[in-house]
PDB file of C-alpha atoms and ligand atoms in Angstrom:
ATOM      1  CA  UNK B   1       0.000   0.000   0.000  1.00 48.00           C
ATOM      2  CA  UNK B   2       1.387   3.397  -0.920  1.00 49.00           C
ATOM      3  CA  UNK B   3       2.098   5.820   1.879  1.00 55.00           C
ATOM      4  CA  UNK B   4       0.455   9.245   1.772  1.00 53.00           C
ATOM      5  CA  UNK B   5       2.786  12.031   2.607  1.00 57.00           C
ATOM      6  CA  UNK B   6       1.198  14.940   4.384  1.00 59.00           C
ATOM      7  CA  UNK B   7       3.378  17.954   4.491  1.00 73.00           C
ATOM      8  CA  UNK B   8       2.786  21.686   4.367  1.00 78.00           C
ATOM      9  CA  UNK B   9       4.655  23.464   1.562  1.00 86.00           C
ATOM     10  CA  UNK B  10       7.791  25.403   2.205  1.00 91.00           C
ATOM     11  CA  UNK B  11       7.015  29.107   2.352  1.00 95.00           C
ATOM     12  CA  UNK B  12       9.455  31.475   0.715  1.00 97.00           C
ATOM     13  CA  UNK B  13       9.278  35.186   1.466  1.00 98.00           C
ATOM     14  CA  UNK B  14      10.110  37.417  -1.484  1.00 98.00           C
ATOM     15  CA  UNK B  15      11.223  40.931  -0.743  1.00 98.00           C
ATOM     16  CA  UNK B  16      13.555  43.686  -1.955  1.00 97.00           C
ATOM     17  CA  UNK B  17      13.616  47.448  -2.283  1.00 95.00           C
ATOM     18  CA  UNK B  18      10.775  49.598  -3.546  1.00 96.00           C
ATOM     19  CA  UNK B  19      10.517  49.075  -7.339  1.00 96.00           C
ATOM     20  CA  UNK B  20      13.364  46.550  -7.365  1.00 97.00           C
ATOM     21  CA  UNK B  21      11.002  44.176  -9.196  1.00 96.00           C
ATOM     22  CA  UNK B  22       9.241  42.018  -6.586  1.00 97.00           C
ATOM     23  CA  UNK B  23       5.885  41.994  -8.398  1.00 96.00           C
ATOM     24  CA  UNK B  24       7.580  41.398 -11.747  1.00 95.00           C
ATOM     25  CA  UNK B  25       9.494  38.409 -10.346  1.00 96.00           C
ATOM     26  CA  UNK B  26       6.427  37.086  -8.489  1.00 96.00           C
ATOM     27  CA  UNK B  27       4.474  37.134 -11.739  1.00 94.00           C
ATOM     28  CA  UNK B  28       7.213  35.108 -13.430  1.00 93.00           C
ATOM     29  CA  UNK B  29       6.914  32.441 -10.696  1.00 93.00           C
ATOM     30  CA  UNK B  30       3.135  32.511 -11.118  1.00 93.00           C
ATOM     31  CA  UNK B  31       3.515  31.913 -14.867  1.00 92.00           C
ATOM     32  CA  UNK B  32       5.576  28.817 -14.037  1.00 90.00           C
ATOM     33  CA  UNK B  33       2.606  27.444 -12.098  1.00 89.00           C
ATOM     34  CA  UNK B  34       3.975  28.189  -8.643  1.00 92.00           C
ATOM     35  CA  UNK B  35       1.460  29.229  -5.985  1.00 92.00           C
ATOM     36  CA  UNK B  36       2.072  32.872  -5.118  1.00 96.00           C
ATOM     37  CA  UNK B  37       0.599  35.274  -2.575  1.00 97.00           C
ATOM     38  CA  UNK B  38       1.007  39.052  -2.805  1.00 97.00           C
ATOM     39  CA  UNK B  39       0.872  41.221   0.322  1.00 97.00           C
ATOM     40  CA  UNK B  40       0.322  44.201  -2.006  1.00 95.00           C
ATOM     41  CA  UNK B  41      -2.910  42.533  -3.140  1.00 97.00           C
ATOM     42  CA  UNK B  42      -3.900  41.775   0.444  1.00 97.00           C
ATOM     43  CA  UNK B  43      -3.188  45.422   1.329  1.00 96.00           C
ATOM     44  CA  UNK B  44      -5.440  46.622  -1.492  1.00 95.00           C
ATOM     45  CA  UNK B  45      -8.288  44.432  -0.160  1.00 96.00           C
ATOM     46  CA  UNK B  46      -7.715  45.553   3.432  1.00 96.00           C
ATOM     47  CA  UNK B  47      -7.831  49.155   2.186  1.00 94.00           C
ATOM     48  CA  UNK B  48     -11.410  48.672   0.961  1.00 95.00           C
ATOM     49  CA  UNK B  49     -12.743  47.611   4.378  1.00 96.00           C
ATOM     50  CA  UNK B  50     -15.160  50.109   5.896  1.00 96.00           C
ATOM     51  CA  UNK B  51     -13.478  50.177   9.338  1.00 95.00           C
ATOM     52  CA  UNK B  52     -10.035  50.711   7.777  1.00 95.00           C
ATOM     53  CA  UNK B  53     -11.280  53.451   5.440  1.00 96.00           C
ATOM     54  CA  UNK B  54     -12.938  55.184   8.365  1.00 96.00           C
ATOM     55  CA  UNK B  55      -9.657  55.258  10.331  1.00 95.00           C
ATOM     56  CA  UNK B  56      -7.654  56.433   7.300  1.00 96.00           C
ATOM     57  CA  UNK B  57     -10.133  59.178   6.429  1.00 95.00           C
ATOM     58  CA  UNK B  58     -10.153  60.352  10.039  1.00 95.00           C
ATOM     59  CA  UNK B  59      -6.366  60.489  10.301  1.00 94.00           C
ATOM     60  CA  UNK B  60      -5.378  61.688   6.799  1.00 94.00           C
ATOM     61  CA  UNK B  61      -8.498  63.587   5.759  1.00 94.00           C
ATOM     62  CA  UNK B  62      -8.469  61.714   2.413  1.00 95.00           C
ATOM     63  CA  UNK B  63      -8.716  58.211   0.997  1.00 94.00           C
ATOM     64  CA  UNK B  64      -6.757  59.052  -2.151  1.00 94.00           C
ATOM     65  CA  UNK B  65      -3.817  56.615  -2.211  1.00 91.00           C
ATOM     66  CA  UNK B  66      -1.550  58.939  -4.211  1.00 90.00           C
ATOM     67  CA  UNK B  67      -2.169  61.811  -1.808  1.00 93.00           C
ATOM     68  CA  UNK B  68      -1.583  59.539   1.177  1.00 95.00           C
ATOM     69  CA  UNK B  69       1.659  58.224  -0.376  1.00 92.00           C
ATOM     70  CA  UNK B  70       2.887  61.818  -0.714  1.00 91.00           C
ATOM     71  CA  UNK B  71       2.051  62.543   2.919  1.00 93.00           C
ATOM     72  CA  UNK B  72       3.620  59.428   4.442  1.00 94.00           C
ATOM     73  CA  UNK B  73       6.884  59.682   2.522  1.00 91.00           C
ATOM     74  CA  UNK B  74       7.505  63.138   3.911  1.00 89.00           C
ATOM     75  CA  UNK B  75       6.316  62.410   7.456  1.00 92.00           C
ATOM     76  CA  UNK B  76       7.717  59.462   9.415  1.00 92.00           C
ATOM     77  CA  UNK B  77       5.061  59.595  12.183  1.00 95.00           C
ATOM     78  CA  UNK B  78       2.252  59.521   9.649  1.00 95.00           C
ATOM     79  CA  UNK B  79       3.865  56.605   7.830  1.00 94.00           C
ATOM     80  CA  UNK B  80       4.038  54.650  11.098  1.00 94.00           C
ATOM     81  CA  UNK B  81       0.391  55.513  11.799  1.00 95.00           C
ATOM     82  CA  UNK B  82      -0.703  54.148   8.411  1.00 96.00           C
ATOM     83  CA  UNK B  83       1.327  50.989   9.044  1.00 95.00           C
ATOM     84  CA  UNK B  84      -0.372  50.654  12.449  1.00 95.00           C
ATOM     85  CA  UNK B  85      -3.771  50.766  10.745  1.00 95.00           C
ATOM     86  CA  UNK B  86      -2.930  48.379   7.871  1.00 96.00           C
ATOM     87  CA  UNK B  87      -0.233  45.913   8.961  1.00 95.00           C
ATOM     88  CA  UNK B  88      -2.070  43.876  11.633  1.00 95.00           C
ATOM     89  CA  UNK B  89      -4.946  43.180   9.209  1.00 95.00           C
ATOM     90  CA  UNK B  90      -2.534  42.311   6.357  1.00 97.00           C
ATOM     91  CA  UNK B  91      -0.537  39.892   8.522  1.00 96.00           C
ATOM     92  CA  UNK B  92      -3.709  38.286   9.878  1.00 96.00           C
ATOM     93  CA  UNK B  93      -5.018  37.723   6.349  1.00 96.00           C
ATOM     94  CA  UNK B  94      -1.657  36.318   5.190  1.00 97.00           C
ATOM     95  CA  UNK B  95      -1.483  33.867   8.122  1.00 95.00           C
ATOM     96  CA  UNK B  96      -5.044  32.764   7.366  1.00 95.00           C
ATOM     97  CA  UNK B  97      -4.155  32.093   3.712  1.00 94.00           C
ATOM     98  CA  UNK B  98      -1.054  30.137   4.728  1.00 92.00           C
ATOM     99  CA  UNK B  99      -3.030  28.072   7.252  1.00 90.00           C
ATOM    100  CA  UNK B 100      -5.579  27.219   4.578  1.00 89.00           C
ATOM    101  CA  UNK B 101      -2.958  25.668   2.293  1.00 87.00           C
ATOM    102  CA  UNK B 102      -3.844  21.997   1.974  1.00 80.00           C
ATOM    103  CA  UNK B 103      -1.660  19.479   3.804  1.00 73.00           C
ATOM    104  CA  UNK B 104      -0.610  17.445   0.807  1.00 68.00           C
ATOM    105  CA  UNK B 105       2.822  16.767  -0.549  1.00 59.00           C
ATOM    106  CA  UNK B 106       4.203  19.833  -2.282  1.00 69.00           C
ATOM    107  CA  UNK B 107       7.136  19.629  -4.630  1.00 78.00           C
ATOM    108  CA  UNK B 108       7.210  23.368  -5.109  1.00 84.00           C
ATOM    109  CA  UNK B 109       7.295  26.063  -2.466  1.00 91.00           C
ATOM    110  CA  UNK B 110       4.708  28.804  -2.086  1.00 94.00           C
ATOM    111  CA  UNK B 111       6.132  32.273  -2.706  1.00 96.00           C
ATOM    112  CA  UNK B 112       4.885  35.298  -0.783  1.00 98.00           C
ATOM    113  CA  UNK B 113       5.698  38.874  -1.833  1.00 98.00           C
ATOM    114  CA  UNK B 114       6.264  40.856   1.386  1.00 98.00           C
ATOM    115  CA  UNK B 115       7.611  44.355   0.615  1.00 96.00           C
ATOM    116  CA  UNK B 116       8.513  45.247   4.227  1.00 94.00           C
ATOM    117  CA  UNK B 117       9.521  41.753   5.379  1.00 97.00           C
ATOM    118  CA  UNK B 118      12.678  42.846   7.231  1.00 97.00           C
ATOM    119  CA  UNK B 119      11.322  46.206   8.400  1.00 94.00           C
ATOM    120  CA  UNK B 120       8.353  44.461  10.065  1.00 93.00           C
ATOM    121  CA  UNK B 121      10.473  41.564  11.376  1.00 95.00           C
ATOM    122  CA  UNK B 122       8.508  38.787   9.701  1.00 96.00           C
ATOM    123  CA  UNK B 123      11.588  36.632   8.994  1.00 97.00           C
ATOM    124  CA  UNK B 124      10.388  33.745  11.197  1.00 96.00           C
ATOM    125  CA  UNK B 125       7.282  33.205   9.077  1.00 96.00           C
ATOM    126  CA  UNK B 126       9.408  31.973   6.160  1.00 97.00           C
ATOM    127  CA  UNK B 127      11.580  28.953   5.465  1.00 96.00           C
ATOM    128  CA  UNK B 128      13.825  30.973   3.151  1.00 97.00           C
ATOM    129  CA  UNK B 129      13.988  34.607   2.115  1.00 98.00           C
ATOM    130  CA  UNK B 130      14.497  35.750  -1.469  1.00 98.00           C
ATOM    131  CA  UNK B 131      15.671  39.313  -2.142  1.00 98.00           C
ATOM    132  CA  UNK B 132      15.075  40.839  -5.584  1.00 97.00           C
ATOM    133  CA  UNK B 133      17.958  43.071  -6.501  1.00 96.00           C
ATOM    134  CA  UNK B 134      18.612  45.835  -9.024  1.00 96.00           C
ATOM    135  CA  UNK B 135      21.070  48.735  -9.048  1.00 96.00           C
ATOM    136  CA  UNK B 136      20.181  51.934  -7.169  1.00 96.00           C
ATOM    137  CA  UNK B 137      20.047  54.013 -10.376  1.00 96.00           C
ATOM    138  CA  UNK B 138      17.696  51.427 -11.944  1.00 96.00           C
ATOM    139  CA  UNK B 139      15.529  51.455  -8.827  1.00 97.00           C
ATOM    140  CA  UNK B 140      15.291  55.252  -9.050  1.00 97.00           C
ATOM    141  CA  UNK B 141      14.493  55.367 -12.762  1.00 97.00           C
ATOM    142  CA  UNK B 142      11.987  52.477 -12.636  1.00 96.00           C
ATOM    143  CA  UNK B 143      10.240  54.107  -9.684  1.00 96.00           C
ATOM    144  CA  UNK B 144      10.201  57.543 -11.366  1.00 97.00           C
ATOM    145  CA  UNK B 145       8.726  56.060 -14.523  1.00 96.00           C
ATOM    146  CA  UNK B 146       6.138  53.792 -12.865  1.00 95.00           C
ATOM    147  CA  UNK B 147       4.828  56.267 -10.285  1.00 94.00           C
ATOM    148  CA  UNK B 148       5.524  59.456 -12.263  1.00 94.00           C
ATOM    149  CA  UNK B 149       7.784  60.873  -9.560  1.00 95.00           C
ATOM    150  CA  UNK B 150      10.620  63.361  -9.622  1.00 96.00           C
ATOM    151  CA  UNK B 151      14.102  62.057  -8.824  1.00 97.00           C
ATOM    152  CA  UNK B 152      13.959  63.687  -5.370  1.00 96.00           C
ATOM    153  CA  UNK B 153      10.629  62.032  -4.582  1.00 94.00           C
ATOM    154  CA  UNK B 154      11.882  58.637  -5.771  1.00 96.00           C
ATOM    155  CA  UNK B 155      15.029  58.908  -3.650  1.00 96.00           C
ATOM    156  CA  UNK B 156      12.961  59.921  -0.614  1.00 94.00           C
ATOM    157  CA  UNK B 157      10.764  56.816  -1.002  1.00 94.00           C
ATOM    158  CA  UNK B 158      13.781  54.539  -1.405  1.00 95.00           C
ATOM    159  CA  UNK B 159      15.413  56.081   1.677  1.00 93.00           C
ATOM    160  CA  UNK B 160      12.311  55.358   3.779  1.00 91.00           C
ATOM    161  CA  UNK B 161      13.164  51.644   3.642  1.00 91.00           C
ATOM    162  CA  UNK B 162      16.043  49.569   4.922  1.00 94.00           C
ATOM    163  CA  UNK B 163      18.750  49.930   2.215  1.00 94.00           C
ATOM    164  CA  UNK B 164      18.683  47.187  -0.424  1.00 95.00           C
ATOM    165  CA  UNK B 165      22.393  46.541   0.265  1.00 94.00           C
ATOM    166  CA  UNK B 166      21.479  45.565   3.864  1.00 96.00           C
ATOM    167  CA  UNK B 167      18.611  43.352   2.694  1.00 97.00           C
ATOM    168  CA  UNK B 168      20.992  41.502   0.376  1.00 97.00           C
ATOM    169  CA  UNK B 169      23.122  40.561   3.375  1.00 97.00           C
ATOM    170  CA  UNK B 170      20.066  39.045   5.078  1.00 97.00           C
ATOM    171  CA  UNK B 171      18.937  37.062   2.005  1.00 98.00           C
ATOM    172  CA  UNK B 172      19.082  33.271   1.597  1.00 98.00           C
ATOM    173  CA  UNK B 173      18.565  33.647  -2.153  1.00 97.00           C
ATOM    174  CA  UNK B 174      19.226  36.692  -4.351  1.00 97.00           C
ATOM    175  CA  UNK B 175      17.416  37.239  -7.662  1.00 97.00           C
ATOM    176  CA  UNK B 176      19.293  39.547 -10.010  1.00 96.00           C
ATOM    177  CA  UNK B 177      16.781  41.847 -11.722  1.00 96.00           C
ATOM    178  CA  UNK B 178      19.356  44.185 -13.254  1.00 95.00           C
ATOM    179  CA  UNK B 179      18.830  42.928 -16.806  1.00 92.00           C
ATOM    180  CA  UNK B 180      16.297  44.832 -18.820  1.00 87.00           C
ATOM    181  CA  UNK B 181      13.086  42.879 -19.355  1.00 78.00           C
ATOM    182  CA  UNK B 182      13.052  43.767 -23.052  1.00 65.00           C
ATOM    183  CA  UNK B 183      16.634  42.512 -23.454  1.00 57.00           C
ATOM    184  CA  UNK B 184      15.509  39.174 -22.041  1.00 53.00           C
ATOM    185  CA  UNK B 185      12.725  38.853 -24.613  1.00 48.00           C
ATOM    186  CA  UNK B 186      15.063  39.697 -27.516  1.00 45.00           C
TER     187      UNK B 186
HETATM  188  P1  ATP O 201       6.967  48.022  -5.098  1.00 52.83           P
HETATM  189  O1  ATP O 201       8.021  47.972  -4.075  1.00 52.83           O
HETATM  190  O2  ATP O 201       6.531  49.440  -5.317  1.00 52.83           O
HETATM  191  O3  ATP O 201       5.827  47.101  -4.835  1.00 52.83           O
HETATM  192  P2  ATP O 201       8.182  46.140  -6.916  1.00 52.83           P
HETATM  193  O4  ATP O 201       9.435  45.797  -6.212  1.00 52.83           O
HETATM  194  O5  ATP O 201       7.065  45.158  -6.863  1.00 52.83           O
HETATM  195  O6  ATP O 201       7.654  47.570  -6.488  1.00 52.83           O
HETATM  196  P3  ATP O 201       7.778  46.167  -9.766  1.00 52.83           P
HETATM  197  O7  ATP O 201       6.480  46.873  -9.686  1.00 52.83           O
HETATM  198  O8  ATP O 201       7.811  44.736 -10.136  1.00 52.83           O
HETATM  199  O9  ATP O 201       8.607  46.412  -8.412  1.00 52.83           O
HETATM  200  O10 ATP O 201       8.771  46.936 -10.762  1.00 52.83           O
HETATM  201  C1  ATP O 201       8.912  48.339 -10.697  1.00 52.83           C
HETATM  202  C2  ATP O 201       8.857  48.922 -12.108  1.00 52.83           C
HETATM  203  O11 ATP O 201      10.020  48.513 -12.787  1.00 52.83           O
HETATM  204  C3  ATP O 201       7.669  48.413 -12.906  1.00 52.83           C
HETATM  205  O12 ATP O 201       7.196  49.454 -13.711  1.00 52.83           O
HETATM  206  C4  ATP O 201       8.247  47.275 -13.740  1.00 52.83           C
HETATM  207  O13 ATP O 201       7.577  47.106 -14.951  1.00 52.83           O
HETATM  208  C5  ATP O 201       9.689  47.761 -13.948  1.00 52.83           C
HETATM  209  N1  ATP O 201      10.641  46.627 -14.007  1.00 52.83           N
HETATM  210  C6  ATP O 201      10.778  45.631 -13.121  1.00 52.83           C
HETATM  211  N2  ATP O 201      11.757  44.796 -13.490  1.00 52.83           N
HETATM  212  C7  ATP O 201      12.255  45.287 -14.650  1.00 52.83           C
HETATM  213  C8  ATP O 201      13.304  44.879 -15.548  1.00 52.83           C
HETATM  214  N3  ATP O 201      14.034  43.808 -15.310  1.00 52.83           N
HETATM  215  N4  ATP O 201      13.532  45.639 -16.634  1.00 52.83           N
HETATM  216  C9  ATP O 201      12.793  46.742 -16.877  1.00 52.83           C
HETATM  217  N5  ATP O 201      11.806  47.183 -16.086  1.00 52.83           N
HETATM  218  C10 ATP O 201      11.544  46.476 -14.983  1.00 52.83           C
END
């Protein structure tokens, strides 16, 4: 009689700097058929909850995400306040999703995109930690282009996080995202 192996999958945390390419890399894993979870997506859902919106509106006077981003990246206390409103609900939802993973034999790990993994000290939740890396000038230009920011604004947002160079030292696995996506296709 064959033995059934019951085992939870290994959970890999995927992180990096702002605009270093976490979502881009996560989507590549997804295309390969790997189960992925995005904390950005969880955050977007949490943001729509009535109780969360009420707290945000009360504290920031607006629900506009772009306006709030501008505020929090120039005011540390306000950034911490937003994190206090959002993070507990995001972590709770993530833990729930991980607990719901079926206990069957998994060949492949589950990959979770956690932008502030080190900053929020979530290391223990993961079997291994992947850091997505690109050069600082690429991070700046990709961020400027994607979010239509000036160079000063992009640098300010990058500086609000633990430096990517420090995250690299804490990584189990590093994914090099310095090559241009278009170059890869050609
Ligand atoms: P955030 O921290 O804001 O969630 P992120 O780390 O998830 O960002 P992405 O959104 O994947 O980063 O990438 C940032 C921008 O850079 C996007 O516009 C994306 O299309 C672009 N980008 C990512 N990787 C590459 C690459 N290798 N070549 C060219 N552009 C890239």
